[in-house]
Coordinates of C-alpha atoms and ligand atoms in Angstrom, one line a residue:
X1234 CA 124.3 127.9 30.1
X1235 CA 121.0 129.5 29.0
X1236 CA 118.7 127.6 26.4
X1237 CA 118.7 128.9 22.9
X1238 CA 116.1 131.6 22.3
X1239 CA 113.8 129.4 20.1
X1240 CA 113.3 127.0 23.1
X1241 CA 112.5 129.6 25.6
X1242 CA 110.0 131.3 23.4
X1243 CA 108.4 128.1 22.1
X1244 CA 105.0 129.0 23.5
X1245 CA 104.9 132.1 21.5
X1246 CA 104.6 130.3 18.1
X1247 CA 103.6 126.6 18.9
X1248 CA 100.5 125.5 20.7
X1249 CA 101.6 123.2 23.5
X1250 CA 99.2 120.3 24.4
X1251 CA 97.8 120.5 28.0
X1252 CA 99.0 117.7 30.2
X1253 CA 96.8 114.6 30.4
X1254 CA 94.3 114.4 33.2
X1255 CA 95.2 111.7 35.8
X1256 CA 94.0 108.2 34.6
X1257 CA 91.4 106.3 36.5
X1258 CA 93.4 103.1 36.2
X1259 CA 91.6 99.8 35.4
X1260 CA 92.7 96.8 37.5
X1261 CA 91.3 94.3 34.9
X1262 CA 90.6 94.0 31.2
X1263 CA 86.9 94.8 31.9
X1264 CA 85.8 97.2 34.6
X1265 CA 84.5 95.5 37.8
X1266 CA 82.3 97.0 40.6
X1267 CA 82.8 95.9 44.3
X1268 CA 79.9 94.1 45.8
X1269 CA 79.8 96.6 48.7
X1270 CA 79.1 99.3 46.1
X1271 CA 76.5 97.2 44.3
X1272 CA 74.7 96.5 47.7
X1273 CA 74.2 100.3 48.1
X1274 CA 72.6 100.7 44.6
X1275 CA 69.0 100.1 43.5
X1276 CA 69.1 98.4 40.1
X1277 CA 66.5 98.3 37.4
X1278 CA 67.8 94.9 36.2
X1279 CA 70.0 92.3 37.8
X1280 CA 71.4 89.7 35.4
X1281 CA 72.8 86.5 36.9
X1282 CA 75.4 84.7 34.8
X1283 CA 77.5 85.9 31.8
X1284 CA 77.3 83.0 29.3
X1285 CA 75.2 82.8 26.1
X1286 CA 71.9 83.8 27.8
X1287 CA 73.2 86.5 30.2
X1288 CA 75.4 88.1 27.5
X1289 CA 72.5 88.2 25.1
X1290 CA 70.1 89.9 27.5
X1291 CA 72.7 92.5 28.5
X1292 CA 73.6 93.2 24.8
X1293 CA 70.0 93.9 23.9
X1294 CA 69.3 96.1 27.0
X1295 CA 72.5 98.2 26.5
X1296 CA 71.9 98.4 22.7
X1297 CA 68.4 99.9 23.3
X1298 CA 69.0 102.0 26.4
X1299 CA 72.5 103.2 25.5
X1300 CA 73.6 105.3 28.4
X1301 CA 70.0 106.2 29.2
X1302 CA 70.1 106.2 33.0
X1303 CA 68.9 102.6 33.7
X1304 CA 71.0 100.7 36.2
X1305 CA 72.1 97.2 35.3
X1306 CA 74.0 94.8 37.6
X1307 CA 75.7 91.7 36.2
X1308 CA 76.7 89.1 38.8
X1309 CA 79.0 86.2 37.8
X1310 CA 80.0 83.3 40.0
X1311 CA 83.3 82.5 38.2
X1312 CA 86.5 84.6 37.8
X1313 CA 87.9 86.5 34.8
X1314 CA 89.5 83.5 33.1
X1315 CA 90.0 84.3 29.4
X1316 CA 89.4 87.7 27.7
X1317 CA 88.1 86.0 24.5
X1318 CA 87.1 82.6 23.1
X1319 CA 90.0 80.2 23.7
X1320 CA 90.4 79.6 20.0
X1321 CA 91.3 83.3 19.5
X1322 CA 94.4 82.7 21.6
X1323 CA 97.4 81.7 19.6
X1324 CA 98.8 79.4 22.2
X1325 CA 95.7 77.2 22.5
X1326 CA 95.0 74.5 20.0
X1327 CA 91.9 72.3 20.6
X1328 CA 93.8 69.7 22.7
X1329 CA 95.5 72.3 25.0
X1330 CA 92.2 74.3 25.3
X1331 CA 90.3 71.2 26.6
X1332 CA 93.2 70.5 29.1
X1333 CA 92.9 74.1 30.3
X1334 CA 89.1 74.5 30.6
X1335 CA 88.5 71.0 32.1
X1336 CA 90.6 71.9 35.0
X1337 CA 88.5 71.2 38.2
X1338 CA 89.3 74.8 39.3
X1339 CA 86.6 75.9 36.7
X1340 CA 84.7 72.8 35.8
X1341 CA 83.1 70.8 38.5
X1342 CA 81.5 67.4 38.1
X1343 CA 78.1 66.9 39.7
X1344 CA 78.7 63.8 41.8
X1345 CA 75.3 62.8 43.0
X1346 CA 73.7 61.0 40.0
X1347 CA 70.7 58.7 39.8
X1348 CA 70.2 56.6 36.7
X1349 CA 69.0 53.2 35.7
X1350 CA 71.3 53.3 32.6
X1351 CA 74.2 51.0 32.2
X1352 CA 76.5 53.9 31.3
X1353 CA 77.4 56.6 33.9
X1354 CA 76.2 60.2 33.7
X1355 CA 78.7 63.0 33.2
X1356 CA 76.9 66.3 34.0
X1357 CA 79.2 69.1 35.1
X1358 CA 79.2 72.9 35.7
X1359 CA 81.7 75.4 34.4
X1360 CA 82.1 78.7 36.2
X1361 CA 83.9 81.7 34.6
X1362 CA 83.1 85.1 33.1
X1363 CA 81.8 84.2 29.6
X1364 CA 80.4 80.8 30.7
X1365 CA 80.8 77.9 28.3
X1366 CA 80.9 80.3 25.3
X1367 CA 84.6 80.6 26.2
X1368 CA 85.3 77.2 24.6
X1369 CA 82.1 76.1 22.8
X1370 CA 82.3 74.6 19.3
X1371 CA 80.4 77.5 17.6
X1372 CA 78.1 75.2 15.6
X1373 CA 75.0 77.4 15.1
X1374 CA 72.2 75.9 13.1
X1375 CA 68.6 77.0 13.7
X1376 CA 66.1 74.5 15.2
X1377 CA 63.8 72.7 12.8
X1378 CA 60.3 74.2 12.7
X1379 CA 58.9 70.8 13.9
X1380 CA 60.9 71.2 17.1
X1381 CA 58.6 74.1 18.2
X1382 CA 55.6 71.9 18.6
X1383 CA 56.0 71.9 22.4
X1384 CA 57.0 75.5 22.6
X1385 CA 54.7 78.4 23.5
X1386 CA 55.5 80.1 20.2
X1387 CA 56.4 79.1 16.6
X1388 CA 59.5 79.1 14.5
X1389 CA 58.0 81.9 12.5
X1390 CA 57.6 84.0 15.6
X1391 CA 61.3 83.4 16.6
X1392 CA 62.5 84.1 13.0
X1393 CA 63.3 87.8 13.5
X1394 CA 65.3 87.0 16.6
X1395 CA 67.2 84.2 14.8
X1396 CA 68.2 86.8 12.3
X1397 CA 69.4 89.2 15.0
X1398 CA 71.2 86.5 16.9
X1399 CA 73.0 85.3 13.7
X1400 CA 74.2 88.9 13.0
X1401 CA 75.5 89.5 16.5
X1402 CA 77.2 86.1 16.7
X1403 CA 78.7 86.4 13.2
X1404 CA 77.1 83.2 12.1
X1405 CA 77.9 82.2 8.5
X1406 CA 78.9 79.3 6.3
X1407 CA 82.0 81.0 5.1
X1408 CA 84.4 78.9 7.2
X1409 CA 84.4 76.2 4.5
X1410 CA 84.0 78.2 1.4
X1411 CA 86.3 77.3 -1.5
X1412 CA 87.4 74.2 0.4
X1413 CA 88.3 71.3 -1.8
X1414 CA 87.6 68.6 0.7
X1415 CA 84.3 70.1 1.9
X1416 CA 82.9 70.3 -1.7
X1417 CA 84.1 66.9 -2.5
X1418 CA 82.5 65.2 0.6
X1419 CA 79.3 67.2 0.3
X1420 CA 78.9 65.9 -3.3
X1421 CA 79.5 62.4 -2.2
X1422 CA 76.9 62.7 0.6
X1423 CA 74.3 64.1 -1.7
X1424 CA 74.9 61.4 -4.2
X1425 CA 74.1 58.7 -1.6
X1426 CA 70.8 60.4 -0.6
X1427 CA 71.8 62.9 2.1
X1428 CA 70.5 65.8 0.0
X1429 CA 70.2 68.2 3.0
X1430 CA 73.9 67.9 3.9
X1431 CA 75.3 71.4 4.0
X1432 CA 78.2 73.7 5.2
X1433 CA 77.9 73.9 8.9
X1434 CA 76.8 77.4 10.1
X1435 CA 79.5 78.5 12.6
X1436 CA 79.7 81.6 14.8
X1437 CA 83.0 82.7 13.4
X1438 CA 83.0 86.3 12.0
X1439 CA 84.8 86.6 8.7
X1440 CA 84.3 90.3 8.4
X1441 CA 87.2 92.5 9.4
X1442 CA 86.0 95.1 11.8
X1443 CA 88.5 96.6 14.2
X1444 CA 91.1 98.8 12.6
X1445 CA 91.2 96.4 9.7
X1446 CA 92.0 93.5 12.0
X1447 CA 89.7 91.0 13.6
X1448 CA 90.8 90.2 17.1
X1449 CA 87.9 88.0 18.3
X1450 CA 86.6 86.2 15.2
X1451 CA 85.4 83.1 17.1
X1452 CA 82.3 84.2 19.0
X1453 CA 82.0 84.2 22.8
X1454 CA 79.6 86.2 25.0
X1455 CA 82.6 88.5 25.7
X1456 CA 81.9 90.0 22.3
X1457 CA 78.4 90.9 23.6
X1458 CA 79.9 92.4 26.7
X1459 CA 82.3 94.4 24.6
X1460 CA 79.4 96.0 22.6
X1461 CA 77.4 96.6 25.8
X1462 CA 80.5 98.3 27.4
X1463 CA 81.0 100.6 24.4
X1464 CA 77.4 101.7 23.9
X1465 CA 75.8 101.4 27.3
X1466 CA 76.5 101.1 31.0
X1467 CA 76.5 98.2 33.6
X1468 CA 78.1 97.2 36.8
X1469 CA 79.8 93.8 36.8
X1470 CA 80.9 91.7 39.8
X1471 CA 82.8 88.4 39.5
X1472 CA 83.6 85.7 42.1
X1473 CA 80.0 86.5 43.2
X1474 CA 77.6 83.5 43.5
X1475 CA 73.9 84.2 43.6
X1476 CA 72.4 81.6 46.0
X1477 CA 68.9 82.9 46.4
X1478 CA 66.3 85.3 45.1
X1479 CA 64.2 87.4 47.5
X1480 CA 60.5 88.0 46.8
X1481 CA 57.9 90.2 48.4
X1482 CA 54.1 89.6 47.9
X1483 CA 54.8 87.5 44.7
X1484 CA 57.3 90.0 43.2
X1485 CA 61.1 89.7 43.0
X1486 CA 63.0 92.3 45.0
X1487 CA 66.6 91.2 44.8
X1488 CA 69.2 88.4 45.2
X1489 CA 71.6 87.1 47.8
X1490 CA 75.2 86.8 46.8
X1491 CA 78.0 84.9 48.5
X1492 CA 81.7 85.4 47.9
X1493 CA 84.1 82.4 48.0
X1494 CA 84.9 83.3 51.6
X1495 CA 81.1 83.2 52.2
X1496 CA 80.6 86.9 52.8
X1497 CA 77.0 87.7 52.0
X1498 CA 75.5 90.7 50.2
X1499 CA 71.9 91.6 49.2
X1500 CA 71.6 93.3 45.8
X1501 CA 68.3 95.0 45.1
X1502 CA 66.6 95.1 41.7
X1503 CA 63.2 95.7 40.1
X1504 CA 63.8 92.9 37.6
X1505 CA 66.0 89.8 38.1
X1506 CA 67.1 87.7 35.1
X1507 CA 68.5 84.3 35.9
X1508 CA 71.0 83.1 33.2
X1509 CA 73.1 80.8 35.4
X1510 CA 72.5 77.7 33.2
X1511 CA 70.2 74.7 33.1
X1512 CA 71.7 73.1 36.2
X1513 CA 72.2 76.2 38.3
X1514 CA 68.9 78.2 37.8
X1515 CA 66.7 75.5 39.4
X1516 CA 69.4 75.2 42.1
X1517 CA 68.9 78.9 42.9
X1518 CA 65.1 78.7 42.7
X1519 CA 64.8 75.6 44.8
X1520 CA 67.1 77.2 47.4
X1521 CA 64.8 80.2 47.4
X1522 CA 61.8 78.1 48.4
X1523 CA 59.7 79.0 45.3
X1524 CA 56.8 76.6 45.2
X1525 CA 56.4 75.2 41.8
X1526 CA 56.4 71.4 41.0
X1527 CA 57.9 72.0 37.6
X1528 CA 61.2 73.6 38.7
X1529 CA 64.1 71.4 37.8
X1530 CA 61.8 69.0 35.8
X1531 CA 61.8 68.1 32.1
X1532 CA 65.6 68.1 31.8
X1533 CA 66.4 67.5 28.1
X1534 CA 69.8 67.1 26.4
X1535 CA 71.1 65.2 23.4
X1536 CA 72.2 61.6 23.0
X1537 CA 75.8 61.9 21.6
X1538 CA 77.5 59.2 19.5
X1539 CA 81.0 59.7 18.2
X1540 CA 83.5 57.9 16.0
X1541 CA 86.7 58.5 14.1
X1542 CA 87.8 57.4 10.7
X1543 CA 90.5 57.7 8.0
X1544 CA 90.0 59.1 4.5
X1545 CA 92.4 58.9 1.7
X1546 CA 92.1 62.1 -0.2
X1547 CA 94.1 62.5 -3.4
X1548 CA 94.1 66.1 -4.7
X1549 CA 96.2 68.5 -6.6
X1550 CA 95.6 71.7 -4.7
X1551 CA 98.2 73.0 -2.1
X1552 CA 95.5 73.4 0.5
X1553 CA 92.7 71.0 1.1
X1554 CA 90.7 73.7 3.0
X1555 CA 88.6 73.6 6.1
X1556 CA 85.9 71.0 6.8
X1557 CA 82.7 71.2 8.8
X1558 CA 79.7 69.4 7.4
X1559 CA 76.2 69.3 8.8
X1560 CA 73.7 66.6 8.0
X1561 CA 70.8 68.3 9.7
X1562 CA 67.8 67.2 11.6
X1563 CA 64.9 66.9 9.1
X1564 CA 61.3 65.9 9.2
X1565 CA 62.5 62.3 8.6
X1566 CA 65.3 62.1 11.2
X1567 CA 65.3 63.3 14.8
X1568 CA 69.1 63.7 14.9
X1569 CA 71.9 65.6 13.2
X1570 CA 75.4 64.4 12.2
X1571 CA 78.5 66.5 12.0
X1572 CA 81.6 65.6 10.1
X1573 CA 84.9 67.4 10.9
X1574 CA 88.5 67.2 10.0
X1575 CA 90.3 66.1 13.1
X1576 CA 93.5 67.9 14.1
X1577 CA 93.4 70.4 11.2
X1578 CA 96.9 71.7 12.2
X1579 CA 98.4 68.5 10.9
X1580 CA 97.2 69.3 7.4
X1581 CA 98.2 73.0 7.3
X1582 CA 100.8 73.5 4.6
X1583 CA 104.3 74.4 5.7
X1584 CA 105.9 77.6 4.4
X1585 CA 106.7 75.9 1.1
X1586 CA 103.0 75.0 0.7
X1587 CA 103.6 71.3 1.2
X1588 CA 101.2 69.1 3.1
X1589 CA 102.8 66.4 5.2
X1590 CA 99.8 64.1 5.6
X1591 CA 97.4 62.9 3.0
X1592 CA 95.7 60.3 5.0
X1593 CA 93.1 62.5 6.8
X1594 CA 91.6 61.8 10.2
X1595 CA 87.9 62.5 10.2
X1596 CA 85.6 62.7 13.3
X1597 CA 81.9 62.1 13.1
X1598 CA 79.5 63.3 15.8
X1599 CA 75.7 62.6 16.0
X1600 CA 73.3 64.4 18.3
X1601 CA 70.0 62.7 18.9
X1602 CA 66.7 64.2 20.2
X1603 CA 65.7 63.3 23.8
X1604 CA 62.1 63.6 24.9
X1605 CA 61.2 66.1 27.7
X1606 CA 60.0 63.9 30.6
X1607 CA 58.9 64.8 34.1
X1608 CA 61.2 62.3 35.7
X1609 CA 64.4 63.6 34.2
X1610 CA 65.3 66.4 36.6
X1611 CA 67.7 68.1 38.9
X1612 CA 67.0 68.3 42.6
X1613 CA 68.7 69.4 45.9
X1614 CA 70.8 66.7 47.5
X1615 CA 69.1 65.9 50.9
X1616 CA 72.3 65.4 52.8
X1617 CA 75.3 66.9 51.0
X1618 CA 76.4 70.6 51.1
X1619 CA 79.1 72.3 49.0
X1620 CA 81.9 74.5 50.0
X1621 CA 79.5 77.5 50.3
X1622 CA 77.3 75.5 52.7
X1623 CA 74.5 75.2 50.0
X1624 CA 72.8 71.8 49.3
X1625 CA 74.5 70.1 46.3
X1626 CA 72.7 69.3 43.1
X1627 CA 71.6 65.8 42.1
X1628 CA 70.8 64.9 38.5
X1629 CA 68.3 62.2 37.7
X1630 CA 68.3 61.1 34.1
X1631 CA 67.6 58.2 31.9
X1632 CA 66.8 57.6 28.2
X1633 CA 63.2 56.6 27.1
X1634 CA 62.5 53.8 24.7
X1635 CA 61.9 56.4 22.0
X1636 CA 65.3 58.1 22.8
X1637 CA 67.0 54.7 22.5
X1638 CA 65.3 54.1 19.1
X1639 CA 66.7 57.5 17.9
X1640 CA 70.2 56.5 19.0
X1641 CA 70.0 53.3 17.0
X1642 CA 68.8 55.1 13.9
X1643 CA 71.5 57.8 14.4
X1644 CA 74.4 55.3 14.8
X1645 CA 73.4 53.2 11.7
X1646 CA 73.0 56.4 9.7
X1647 CA 76.6 57.5 10.7
X1648 CA 77.9 54.1 9.6
X1649 CA 76.0 54.4 6.3
X1650 CA 77.4 57.9 5.7
X1651 CA 81.0 56.9 6.5
X1652 CA 80.8 53.9 4.2
X1653 CA 79.1 55.8 1.4
X1654 CA 81.7 58.6 1.3
X1655 CA 84.8 56.5 1.8
X1656 CA 85.6 57.1 5.5
X1657 CA 87.2 53.9 7.0
X1658 CA 85.9 53.9 10.6
X1659 CA 88.5 52.9 13.2
X1660 CA 85.7 51.7 15.5
X1661 CA 81.9 51.8 15.4
X1662 CA 80.2 54.9 16.8
X1663 CA 80.0 54.8 20.6
X1664 CA 77.6 56.5 22.9
X1665 CA 79.1 59.2 25.2
X1666 CA 77.8 59.4 28.8
X1667 CA 74.7 61.7 29.0
X1668 CA 75.7 65.2 30.1
X1669 CA 79.1 65.1 28.4
X1670 CA 77.6 67.0 25.4
X1671 CA 76.9 70.1 27.5
X1672 CA 73.6 70.7 25.6
X1673 CA 71.4 70.2 28.7
X1674 CA 68.3 72.4 28.7
X1675 CA 64.7 72.7 30.0
X1676 CA 64.7 72.7 33.8
X1677 CA 62.8 76.0 33.9
X1678 CA 61.0 75.5 30.6
X1679 CA 58.6 77.9 29.0
X1680 CA 55.0 77.2 28.4
X1681 CA 51.5 78.5 28.5
X1682 CA 50.3 76.0 31.0
X1683 CA 51.6 76.7 34.5
X1684 CA 51.1 73.1 35.5
X1685 CA 53.7 71.9 33.1
X1686 CA 56.1 74.8 32.8
X1687 CA 58.0 77.3 35.0
X1688 CA 57.9 80.4 32.9
X1689 CA 55.6 82.0 30.4
X1690 CA 56.6 82.5 26.8
X1691 CA 58.7 85.6 27.7
X1692 CA 60.7 83.7 30.4
X1693 CA 58.9 85.3 33.4
X1694 CA 58.1 82.9 36.2
X1695 CA 54.4 82.0 36.4
X1696 CA 54.7 82.2 40.2
X1697 CA 56.9 85.4 40.7
X1698 CA 56.4 88.7 38.9
X1699 CA 59.5 90.4 37.4
X1700 CA 61.6 87.2 37.9
X1701 CA 62.9 86.1 34.4
X1702 CA 64.9 83.1 33.2
X1703 CA 66.9 83.6 29.9
X1704 CA 69.2 80.8 29.0
X1705 CA 69.3 77.2 28.0
X1706 CA 67.0 76.2 30.9
X1707 CA 63.9 77.8 29.3
X1708 CA 64.1 75.8 26.1
X1709 CA 61.3 73.2 26.3
X1710 CA 62.7 70.9 23.6
X1711 CA 65.9 71.0 21.5
X1712 CA 65.3 68.3 18.9
X1713 CA 68.7 67.1 17.5
X1714 CA 70.2 70.5 17.0
X1715 CA 73.0 72.5 18.8
X1716 CA 71.2 74.9 21.2
X1717 CA 73.3 78.1 21.6
X1718 CA 72.0 80.1 18.6
X1719 CA 68.4 79.5 19.8
X1720 CA 69.4 80.3 23.4
X1721 CA 70.7 83.7 22.2
X1722 CA 67.6 84.4 20.0
X1723 CA 65.2 83.5 22.8
X1724 CA 67.1 85.6 25.4
X1725 CA 67.0 88.7 23.1
X1726 CA 63.2 88.1 22.8
X1727 CA 63.0 88.1 26.6
X1728 CA 65.1 91.3 26.8
X1729 CA 62.7 93.0 24.4
X1730 CA 59.8 92.1 26.7
X1731 CA 61.7 93.5 29.7
X1732 CA 62.3 96.7 27.7
X1733 CA 58.6 96.9 27.1
X1734 CA 57.8 96.1 30.8
X1735 CA 60.1 98.9 32.1
X1736 CA 58.8 101.4 29.6
X1737 CA 55.3 100.9 30.9
Ligands
FAD1343 C1 83.0 71.9 24.7 C2 81.7 72.5 24.4 C3 81.3 72.6 23.1 C4 80.1 73.1 22.7 N1 79.7 73.3 21.4 C5 78.5 73.9 21.1 C6 78.2 74.1 19.7 O1 79.0 73.9 18.8 N2 77.0 74.6 19.5 C7 76.1 74.9 20.5 O2 75.0 75.4 20.1 N3 76.4 74.7 21.7 C8 77.6 74.2 22.1 N4 77.9 74.0 23.4 C9 76.8 74.3 24.4 C10 76.7 75.7 24.8 O3 78.0 76.2 25.1 C11 75.7 75.9 25.9 O4 74.5 75.4 25.4 C12 75.5 77.4 26.2 O5 76.7 78.0 26.6 C13 74.5 77.5 27.4 O6 74.3 78.8 27.7 P1 73.8 79.3 29.2 O7 73.8 80.7 29.2 O8 72.6 78.5 29.5 O9 75.0 78.7 30.1 P2 76.5 79.1 30.3 O10 77.1 79.6 28.9 O11 77.2 78.0 30.9 O12 76.5 80.4 31.2 C14 76.2 80.3 32.6 C15 76.9 81.4 33.4 O13 76.3 81.5 34.7 C16 77.4 81.6 35.7 N5 76.9 81.1 36.9 C17 76.5 79.8 37.2 N6 76.0 79.7 38.5 C18 76.0 81.0 38.9 C19 75.5 81.6 40.2 N7 75.0 80.8 41.1 N8 75.7 82.9 40.3 C20 76.2 83.7 39.3 N9 76.6 83.2 38.2 C21 76.5 81.9 38.0 C22 78.5 80.7 35.0 O14 79.7 80.9 35.6 C23 78.4 81.1 33.6 O15 79.1 82.3 33.3 C24 79.1 73.5 23.8 C25 79.5 73.3 25.1 C26 80.8 72.8 25.4 C27 81.1 72.7 26.9

């Protein structure tokens, strides 16, 4: 039977869409480039690592260059693990997130420790696309201006970069706004003398951006990669471990990469930016035979004391609200204290608006300043190699007398705060093993004097031209403040210097 006339003649009066061109399918949620292809390309910039520092450098370069013809390679040792910060995933609460990311498949302890402390060390490395920003706590205060005394530039010089970093990371104090419990406890803290106590600045973006919905409110470096992907261009390889940098007459020329099956590739680049973390950058530099006594030295971190308590909180509102309080480092105290509501899910109202539990569990966390000292360091293990055949890392760390004094002050201040605002502590604050806080910094520290630092103020090695470091390892001192915001700000400053260098 023939079709009705109006179907046969449809093209005469309706414009029919042309068929779609064949799709160049993606195998993953972010485009990847095979190492074979990378090895045939001459790159302008190679970025090693995709955490806070690597993501920030890539974001800035792509934002400025757009699709302007420069070639960028990004090389990541870990796999594609999560497409966003773990807290953006509905199935992961805090407890399940930690059980997932602490899996030894991604997080590897450093076994070779040397310390004269009574407590063991707990340094570890986490390998995945996104680095530790996949599950970091998002606490993002700026460093105190006094903490820049050992830096090659001042707080004022970093200020414009702090402002950029806060914008791109979505840092604000909105998380706790209109929260009954937050306002109440802040009032109590200020009354007993902690006048600087404030809403904790967190990297959680409260502005709706994508089609009216926000799909990645909690910041991770994957947000930076997303922007870079949309406005610029770069090649990304995962499961690709950089083990060495190559130099020629004092200038970097490329890197050596190993796959998990130990297949080796050489990737060539005019500029190399190491952003593989405080523990891994000196590992790569020491394996490359770069002669500089300061590489791996002046490891700094935080002393970390923690405790838990109960707070009876009588209130009339249906929701008590979020809680995240910061008692910041000041010119009087070389530590900060954080006060959080533990297990916030327990206090979320049910569909009738009822809250089951009024006896609130509160956790308190103190981070104390640690002095940068020559003897605190990472080195290559003389007799142990890892699964890639590369010498293992060894960490040497101990607290100084001054560090121990800060710890004592911090613990008594936490007890004083708890008592003053009505938190009944279950146990006195205890000191966590050094390394567990994951704030380690400083093994490739910046400085003006090449005898006491590895890079200049822009993160370029004193010893090797065009070889940059742009992550936690360049921070010479971190006071008592969470480091990630400063890592991102300093990395963007380094990226600006690289833009300037390549322009000339
Ligand atoms: C549970 C937790 C909570 C935290 N909370 C906070 C917080 O609230 N506030 C704060 O400021 N900080 C916090 N931090 C610390 C913060 O996450 C780190 O300071 C920050 O991520 C360090 O950035 P980075 O770029 O130096 O290293 P990373 O983010 O670890 O990135 C390093 C990257 O390099 C890759 N890599 C390593 N070796 C190689 C290699 N050889 N070749 C190629 N790639 C390699 C890694 O896989 C990773 O992607 C927290 C950390 C943890 C673990």
